[in-house]
């Protein structure tokens, strides 16, 4: 595996790699787990040359403590990626990605005015800034994103369409711990008690999917909220039931053809997200 820190070197390597070959790209913020590695496996299956980036993007953090505490484990990450058969790892500095402050404002209409967009102001603008820059540097044929970050996936697809970027977006299913907790770099920040309660989130989502036939939308949201908060260790920030295509909240089950239940939950100060397809 080749490792580079500079975009100049990256461009050279890519121009050599690209001849007649497809490039698969997985942007990450490091502290890698099997969720990330599942995307690497998908990329290896679909593409000839696999590039991963590790960059903790400051512009997508609305909370300075979250940025400061974000787990970093670069040596272990390098070993995992090398063992997984990644061809090229890009670990840029902040200066490399943002030689000048990025002041671009992206407009995603109503898509970023819900869920993460409301509770993490500026988050998706930062995601769009870094993804746009990384795509321009890497010029991937296919880029891989996890369904765990359901709204992010929709925003990235919208970005590609809006800016007419020549990259195909593919998604991978959420990879979970043996007890159902969605894998996340932030899980390692949980205390033992919080970690033992955290599987309640996915268990509740699964039960919610069963209750769709008997409860209306508002009642189901309330039930999810109460069930997750019951143990007093977890605290929901939002519970939303949305049209999976537009991300807009629905009022009746018949409002959308495909429906997603999305939650953000605090195990303070750690914030976890998860989602499930209801229909
Ligand atoms: P991050 O390092 O958190 O920015 O995540 C990098 C990529 O990995 C994003 O596309 C995430 O959606 C994806 N990802 C994170 N956690 C998981 C998971 N548990 N299962 C599948 N993909 C994931």
Short mmCIF file of C-alpha atoms and ligand atoms in Angstrom, two decimals:
data_model
loop_
_atom_site.label_atom_id
_atom_site.label_comp_id
_atom_site.label_asym_id
_atom_site.label_seq_id
_atom_site.Cartn_x
_atom_site.Cartn_y
_atom_site.Cartn_z
CA UNK A 1 0.00 0.00 0.00
CA UNK A 2 1.32 3.41 -0.98
CA UNK A 3 0.76 6.21 1.55
CA UNK A 4 0.87 9.86 0.61
CA UNK A 5 0.19 13.14 2.41
CA UNK A 6 0.23 15.55 -0.50
CA UNK A 7 -2.20 16.22 -3.32
CA UNK A 8 0.68 16.72 -5.79
CA UNK A 9 2.01 13.22 -5.11
CA UNK A 10 -1.55 11.86 -5.09
CA UNK A 11 -2.21 13.29 -8.56
CA UNK A 12 0.99 11.72 -9.93
CA UNK A 13 0.10 8.33 -8.46
CA UNK A 14 -3.45 8.52 -9.77
CA UNK A 15 -2.42 9.46 -13.29
CA UNK A 16 -0.31 6.30 -13.34
CA UNK A 17 -2.99 4.16 -11.68
CA UNK A 18 -5.83 5.41 -13.83
CA UNK A 19 -4.69 4.07 -17.21
CA UNK A 20 -7.59 1.82 -18.23
CA UNK A 21 -8.43 1.10 -14.63
CA UNK A 22 -11.42 1.94 -12.47
CA UNK A 23 -10.76 3.75 -9.22
CA UNK A 24 -12.81 2.99 -6.10
CA UNK A 25 -12.66 5.59 -3.32
CA UNK A 26 -13.69 5.51 0.34
CA UNK A 27 -13.39 8.80 2.22
CA UNK A 28 -13.11 8.32 6.01
CA UNK A 29 -12.20 10.15 9.19
CA UNK A 30 -10.13 7.22 10.48
CA UNK A 31 -10.46 5.22 13.74
CA UNK A 32 -11.46 2.49 11.35
CA UNK A 33 -13.77 -0.43 12.11
CA UNK A 34 -15.41 -3.17 10.12
CA UNK A 35 -18.04 -0.74 8.75
CA UNK A 36 -15.28 1.11 6.92
CA UNK A 37 -13.59 -2.14 5.91
CA UNK A 38 -16.85 -3.48 4.45
CA UNK A 39 -16.77 -0.50 2.05
CA UNK A 40 -13.15 -1.36 1.20
CA UNK A 41 -14.23 -4.92 0.40
CA UNK A 42 -17.06 -3.64 -1.83
CA UNK A 43 -14.61 -1.32 -3.61
CA UNK A 44 -12.12 -4.14 -4.18
CA UNK A 45 -14.86 -6.24 -5.69
CA UNK A 46 -16.07 -3.51 -8.05
CA UNK A 47 -12.90 -1.56 -8.91
CA UNK A 48 -9.32 -2.20 -10.08
CA UNK A 49 -7.57 0.30 -7.81
CA UNK A 50 -8.79 1.23 -4.29
CA UNK A 51 -8.02 4.54 -2.60
CA UNK A 52 -8.94 5.41 1.01
CA UNK A 53 -8.55 8.84 2.58
CA UNK A 54 -8.26 9.60 6.28
CA UNK A 55 -9.02 13.20 7.12
CA UNK A 56 -10.85 14.48 10.20
CA UNK A 57 -12.58 17.34 8.43
CA UNK A 58 -12.87 20.34 10.78
CA UNK A 59 -15.52 22.12 8.67
CA UNK A 60 -18.12 19.44 9.32
CA UNK A 61 -17.89 19.62 13.13
CA UNK A 62 -20.38 21.98 14.73
CA UNK A 63 -19.01 21.17 18.20
CA UNK A 64 -15.30 21.92 18.95
CA UNK A 65 -15.22 19.32 21.77
CA UNK A 66 -16.48 16.63 19.40
CA UNK A 67 -13.66 17.53 16.98
CA UNK A 68 -11.03 17.57 19.75
CA UNK A 69 -12.22 14.23 21.18
CA UNK A 70 -12.72 12.48 17.83
CA UNK A 71 -10.75 9.20 18.08
CA UNK A 72 -7.52 9.03 16.12
CA UNK A 73 -5.54 5.82 15.68
CA UNK A 74 -3.45 6.20 12.55
CA UNK A 75 -0.97 3.33 13.02
CA UNK A 76 -3.71 0.77 13.59
CA UNK A 77 -5.69 2.24 10.66
CA UNK A 78 -2.70 1.86 8.32
CA UNK A 79 -2.30 -1.79 9.31
CA UNK A 80 -6.02 -2.53 8.79
CA UNK A 81 -6.07 -0.90 5.35
CA UNK A 82 -2.87 -2.53 4.25
CA UNK A 83 -4.16 -5.95 5.39
CA UNK A 84 -7.41 -5.28 3.47
CA UNK A 85 -5.53 -4.81 0.21
CA UNK A 86 -6.02 -1.06 -0.23
CA UNK A 87 -3.74 0.28 -2.98
CA UNK A 88 -3.34 3.89 -1.94
CA UNK A 89 -3.95 5.73 1.33
CA UNK A 90 -4.23 9.53 1.30
CA UNK A 91 -3.69 11.23 4.67
CA UNK A 92 -3.74 14.95 3.92
CA UNK A 93 -3.11 17.77 6.37
CA UNK A 94 -5.72 20.49 6.83
CA UNK A 95 -3.49 22.85 4.81
CA UNK A 96 -3.49 20.34 1.95
CA UNK A 97 -7.29 20.18 1.75
CA UNK A 98 -7.95 23.82 2.60
CA UNK A 99 -4.95 25.89 1.41
CA UNK A 100 -7.42 28.77 1.73
CA UNK A 101 -10.56 28.78 3.89
CA UNK A 102 -13.46 27.21 2.02
CA UNK A 103 -16.30 29.74 2.11
CA UNK A 104 -18.57 27.94 -0.33
CA UNK A 105 -22.19 27.56 0.73
CA UNK A 106 -24.01 24.58 -0.76
CA UNK A 107 -27.76 24.59 -1.15
CA UNK A 108 -29.50 21.28 -0.60
CA UNK A 109 -32.99 22.76 -0.39
CA UNK A 110 -35.16 21.06 2.20
CA UNK A 111 -32.88 18.00 2.41
CA UNK A 112 -30.51 19.48 4.98
CA UNK A 113 -33.22 21.29 6.94
CA UNK A 114 -34.17 18.13 8.85
CA UNK A 115 -32.55 15.72 11.33
CA UNK A 116 -28.72 16.10 11.32
CA UNK A 117 -29.12 19.31 9.33
CA UNK A 118 -31.10 20.98 12.13
CA UNK A 119 -29.18 19.58 15.06
CA UNK A 120 -25.68 20.02 13.61
CA UNK A 121 -25.76 23.43 11.89
CA UNK A 122 -23.24 23.66 9.04
CA UNK A 123 -22.45 19.95 9.21
CA UNK A 124 -23.59 19.05 5.70
CA UNK A 125 -22.03 22.17 4.21
CA UNK A 126 -18.72 20.95 5.65
CA UNK A 127 -19.36 17.43 4.34
CA UNK A 128 -20.07 18.85 0.88
CA UNK A 129 -16.92 20.99 0.97
CA UNK A 130 -14.63 18.08 1.82
CA UNK A 131 -16.32 15.53 -0.44
CA UNK A 132 -16.22 17.93 -3.38
CA UNK A 133 -12.51 18.64 -2.79
CA UNK A 134 -11.62 14.98 -2.32
CA UNK A 135 -13.55 13.96 -5.45
CA UNK A 136 -11.70 16.59 -7.48
CA UNK A 137 -8.34 15.35 -6.19
CA UNK A 138 -9.00 11.61 -6.43
CA UNK A 139 -11.31 11.59 -9.47
CA UNK A 140 -12.79 8.23 -8.54
CA UNK A 141 -14.88 6.12 -10.87
CA UNK A 142 -16.98 4.93 -7.92
CA UNK A 143 -17.16 6.30 -4.35
CA UNK A 144 -18.53 4.20 -1.49
CA UNK A 145 -20.58 5.49 1.45
CA UNK A 146 -22.29 3.76 4.37
CA UNK A 147 -26.05 3.65 4.87
CA UNK A 148 -25.45 4.24 8.58
CA UNK A 149 -25.10 7.91 7.67
CA UNK A 150 -28.37 7.84 5.78
CA UNK A 151 -28.84 11.59 5.36
CA UNK A 152 -25.17 12.07 4.40
CA UNK A 153 -25.57 9.50 1.63
CA UNK A 154 -28.56 11.40 0.24
CA UNK A 155 -26.67 14.71 0.46
CA UNK A 156 -23.64 13.26 -1.36
CA UNK A 157 -25.88 11.92 -4.13
CA UNK A 158 -27.49 15.38 -4.41
CA UNK A 159 -24.04 17.03 -4.52
CA UNK A 160 -22.93 14.77 -7.37
CA UNK A 161 -26.09 15.52 -9.32
CA UNK A 162 -26.02 19.27 -8.67
CA UNK A 163 -22.35 19.71 -9.61
CA UNK A 164 -22.53 17.14 -12.37
CA UNK A 165 -19.54 15.24 -10.93
CA UNK A 166 -18.46 12.23 -12.96
CA UNK A 167 -18.52 9.69 -10.15
CA UNK A 168 -20.88 6.86 -9.34
CA UNK A 169 -22.04 6.65 -5.72
CA UNK A 170 -22.55 3.19 -4.22
CA UNK A 171 -23.77 2.47 -0.70
CA UNK A 172 -23.06 -0.33 1.76
CA UNK A 173 -25.35 -1.63 4.52
CA UNK A 174 -24.74 -0.70 8.16
CA UNK A 175 -22.30 -3.08 9.81
CA UNK A 176 -23.18 -3.85 13.43
CA UNK A 177 -21.55 -5.23 16.56
CA UNK A 178 -22.72 -8.71 17.65
CA UNK A 179 -25.36 -7.07 19.87
CA UNK A 180 -26.74 -4.88 17.07
CA UNK A 181 -25.07 -1.58 17.91
CA UNK A 182 -24.12 0.17 14.65
CA UNK A 183 -20.33 0.29 14.40
CA UNK A 184 -19.04 3.82 14.84
CA UNK A 185 -15.67 5.37 15.58
CA UNK A 186 -17.38 7.13 18.48
CA UNK A 187 -18.41 3.84 20.18
CA UNK A 188 -14.97 3.61 21.76
CA UNK A 189 -15.76 6.81 23.70
CA UNK A 190 -18.69 5.17 25.52
CA UNK A 191 -18.39 4.25 29.21
CA UNK A 192 -19.06 0.60 30.13
CA UNK A 193 -22.59 1.41 31.31
CA UNK A 194 -23.37 3.41 28.18
CA UNK A 195 -21.95 0.64 25.98
CA UNK A 196 -24.14 -1.94 27.70
CA UNK A 197 -27.27 0.21 27.12
CA UNK A 198 -26.43 1.28 23.55
CA UNK A 199 -27.82 -1.88 21.82
CA UNK A 200 -31.28 -0.69 22.96
CA UNK A 201 -31.16 1.74 20.02
CA UNK A 202 -31.17 -0.89 17.26
CA UNK A 203 -33.38 -3.26 19.25
CA UNK A 204 -35.95 -0.46 19.43
CA UNK A 205 -35.66 0.26 15.70
CA UNK A 206 -36.27 -3.42 14.95
CA UNK A 207 -39.32 -3.53 17.23
CA UNK A 208 -40.60 -0.29 15.69
CA UNK A 209 -40.54 -1.92 12.27
CA UNK A 210 -42.85 -4.61 13.70
CA UNK A 211 -45.25 -2.04 15.16
CA UNK A 212 -45.89 -0.17 11.92
CA UNK A 213 -49.12 -2.03 11.29
CA UNK A 214 -50.62 -1.14 14.65
CA UNK A 215 -49.42 2.41 15.34
CA UNK A 216 -49.76 5.69 13.42
CA UNK A 217 -46.62 7.66 12.55
CA UNK A 218 -46.74 10.11 15.48
CA UNK A 219 -47.52 7.34 17.98
CA UNK A 220 -44.66 5.19 16.72
CA UNK A 221 -42.20 8.09 17.02
CA UNK A 222 -43.35 8.64 20.59
CA UNK A 223 -42.97 4.95 21.38
CA UNK A 224 -39.41 4.89 19.99
CA UNK A 225 -38.52 8.00 22.00
CA UNK A 226 -39.93 6.56 25.26
CA UNK A 227 -38.39 3.12 24.76
CA UNK A 228 -34.87 4.41 24.07
CA UNK A 229 -35.00 6.87 26.98
CA UNK A 230 -36.49 4.38 29.45
CA UNK A 231 -33.15 3.22 30.94
CA UNK A 232 -32.12 6.85 31.65
CA UNK A 233 -28.65 6.31 30.17
CA UNK A 234 -29.64 7.16 26.60
CA UNK A 235 -31.46 10.30 25.52
CA UNK A 236 -32.94 10.78 22.06
CA UNK A 237 -32.11 14.04 20.32
CA UNK A 238 -34.55 13.35 17.50
CA UNK A 239 -36.73 10.51 16.26
CA UNK A 240 -37.90 11.09 12.67
CA UNK A 241 -39.90 9.06 10.22
CA UNK A 242 -39.15 10.36 6.74
CA UNK A 243 -39.68 9.77 3.06
CA UNK A 244 -36.48 7.84 2.26
CA UNK A 245 -36.10 9.70 -1.04
CA UNK A 246 -36.72 13.32 -0.03
CA UNK A 247 -35.88 12.95 3.70
CA UNK A 248 -39.00 14.97 4.54
CA UNK A 249 -40.97 13.86 7.63
CA UNK A 250 -44.21 12.05 6.85
CA UNK A 251 -47.48 12.24 8.77
CA UNK A 252 -49.23 9.14 7.41
CA UNK A 253 -47.80 5.82 6.25
CA UNK A 254 -49.32 6.46 2.82
CA UNK A 255 -47.35 9.74 2.40
CA UNK A 256 -44.31 7.96 0.89
CA UNK A 257 -43.45 4.80 -1.02
CA UNK A 258 -40.29 4.15 0.99
CA UNK A 259 -39.98 5.19 4.59
CA UNK A 260 -36.97 5.44 6.91
CA UNK A 261 -36.89 5.72 10.68
CA UNK A 262 -33.86 7.77 11.78
CA UNK A 263 -32.64 8.55 15.29
CA UNK A 264 -29.89 10.52 16.99
CA UNK A 265 -29.23 9.48 20.57
CA UNK A 266 -27.00 10.96 23.25
CA UNK A 267 -24.99 8.83 25.63
CA UNK A 268 -23.52 12.06 26.88
CA UNK A 269 -21.33 13.54 25.64
CA UNK A 270 -21.21 10.95 22.84
CA UNK A 271 -23.81 11.22 20.08
CA UNK A 272 -24.86 8.13 18.11
CA UNK A 273 -27.05 7.83 15.01
CA UNK A 274 -28.85 4.89 13.48
CA UNK A 275 -31.69 4.20 11.05
CA UNK A 276 -33.84 1.43 9.61
CA UNK A 277 -36.02 1.05 6.52
CA UNK A 278 -39.67 0.68 7.58
CA UNK A 279 -41.18 0.27 4.13
P1 LIG B 1 -16.55 8.24 8.88
O1 LIG B 1 -15.14 7.78 9.09
O2 LIG B 1 -17.40 8.15 10.09
O3 LIG B 1 -16.63 9.57 8.17
O4 LIG B 1 -17.20 7.18 7.88
C1 LIG B 1 -16.63 6.92 6.63
C2 LIG B 1 -17.61 6.09 5.82
O5 LIG B 1 -17.86 4.86 6.50
C3 LIG B 1 -18.97 6.79 5.65
O6 LIG B 1 -19.43 6.57 4.34
C4 LIG B 1 -19.82 6.09 6.67
O7 LIG B 1 -21.20 6.09 6.34
C5 LIG B 1 -19.26 4.68 6.63
N1 LIG B 1 -19.60 3.96 7.85
C6 LIG B 1 -19.41 4.38 9.13
N2 LIG B 1 -19.89 3.46 10.00
C7 LIG B 1 -20.40 2.46 9.26
C8 LIG B 1 -21.05 1.22 9.57
N3 LIG B 1 -21.27 0.83 10.82
N4 LIG B 1 -21.44 0.41 8.55
C9 LIG B 1 -21.22 0.79 7.26
N5 LIG B 1 -20.61 1.94 6.90
C10 LIG B 1 -20.21 2.76 7.89
#
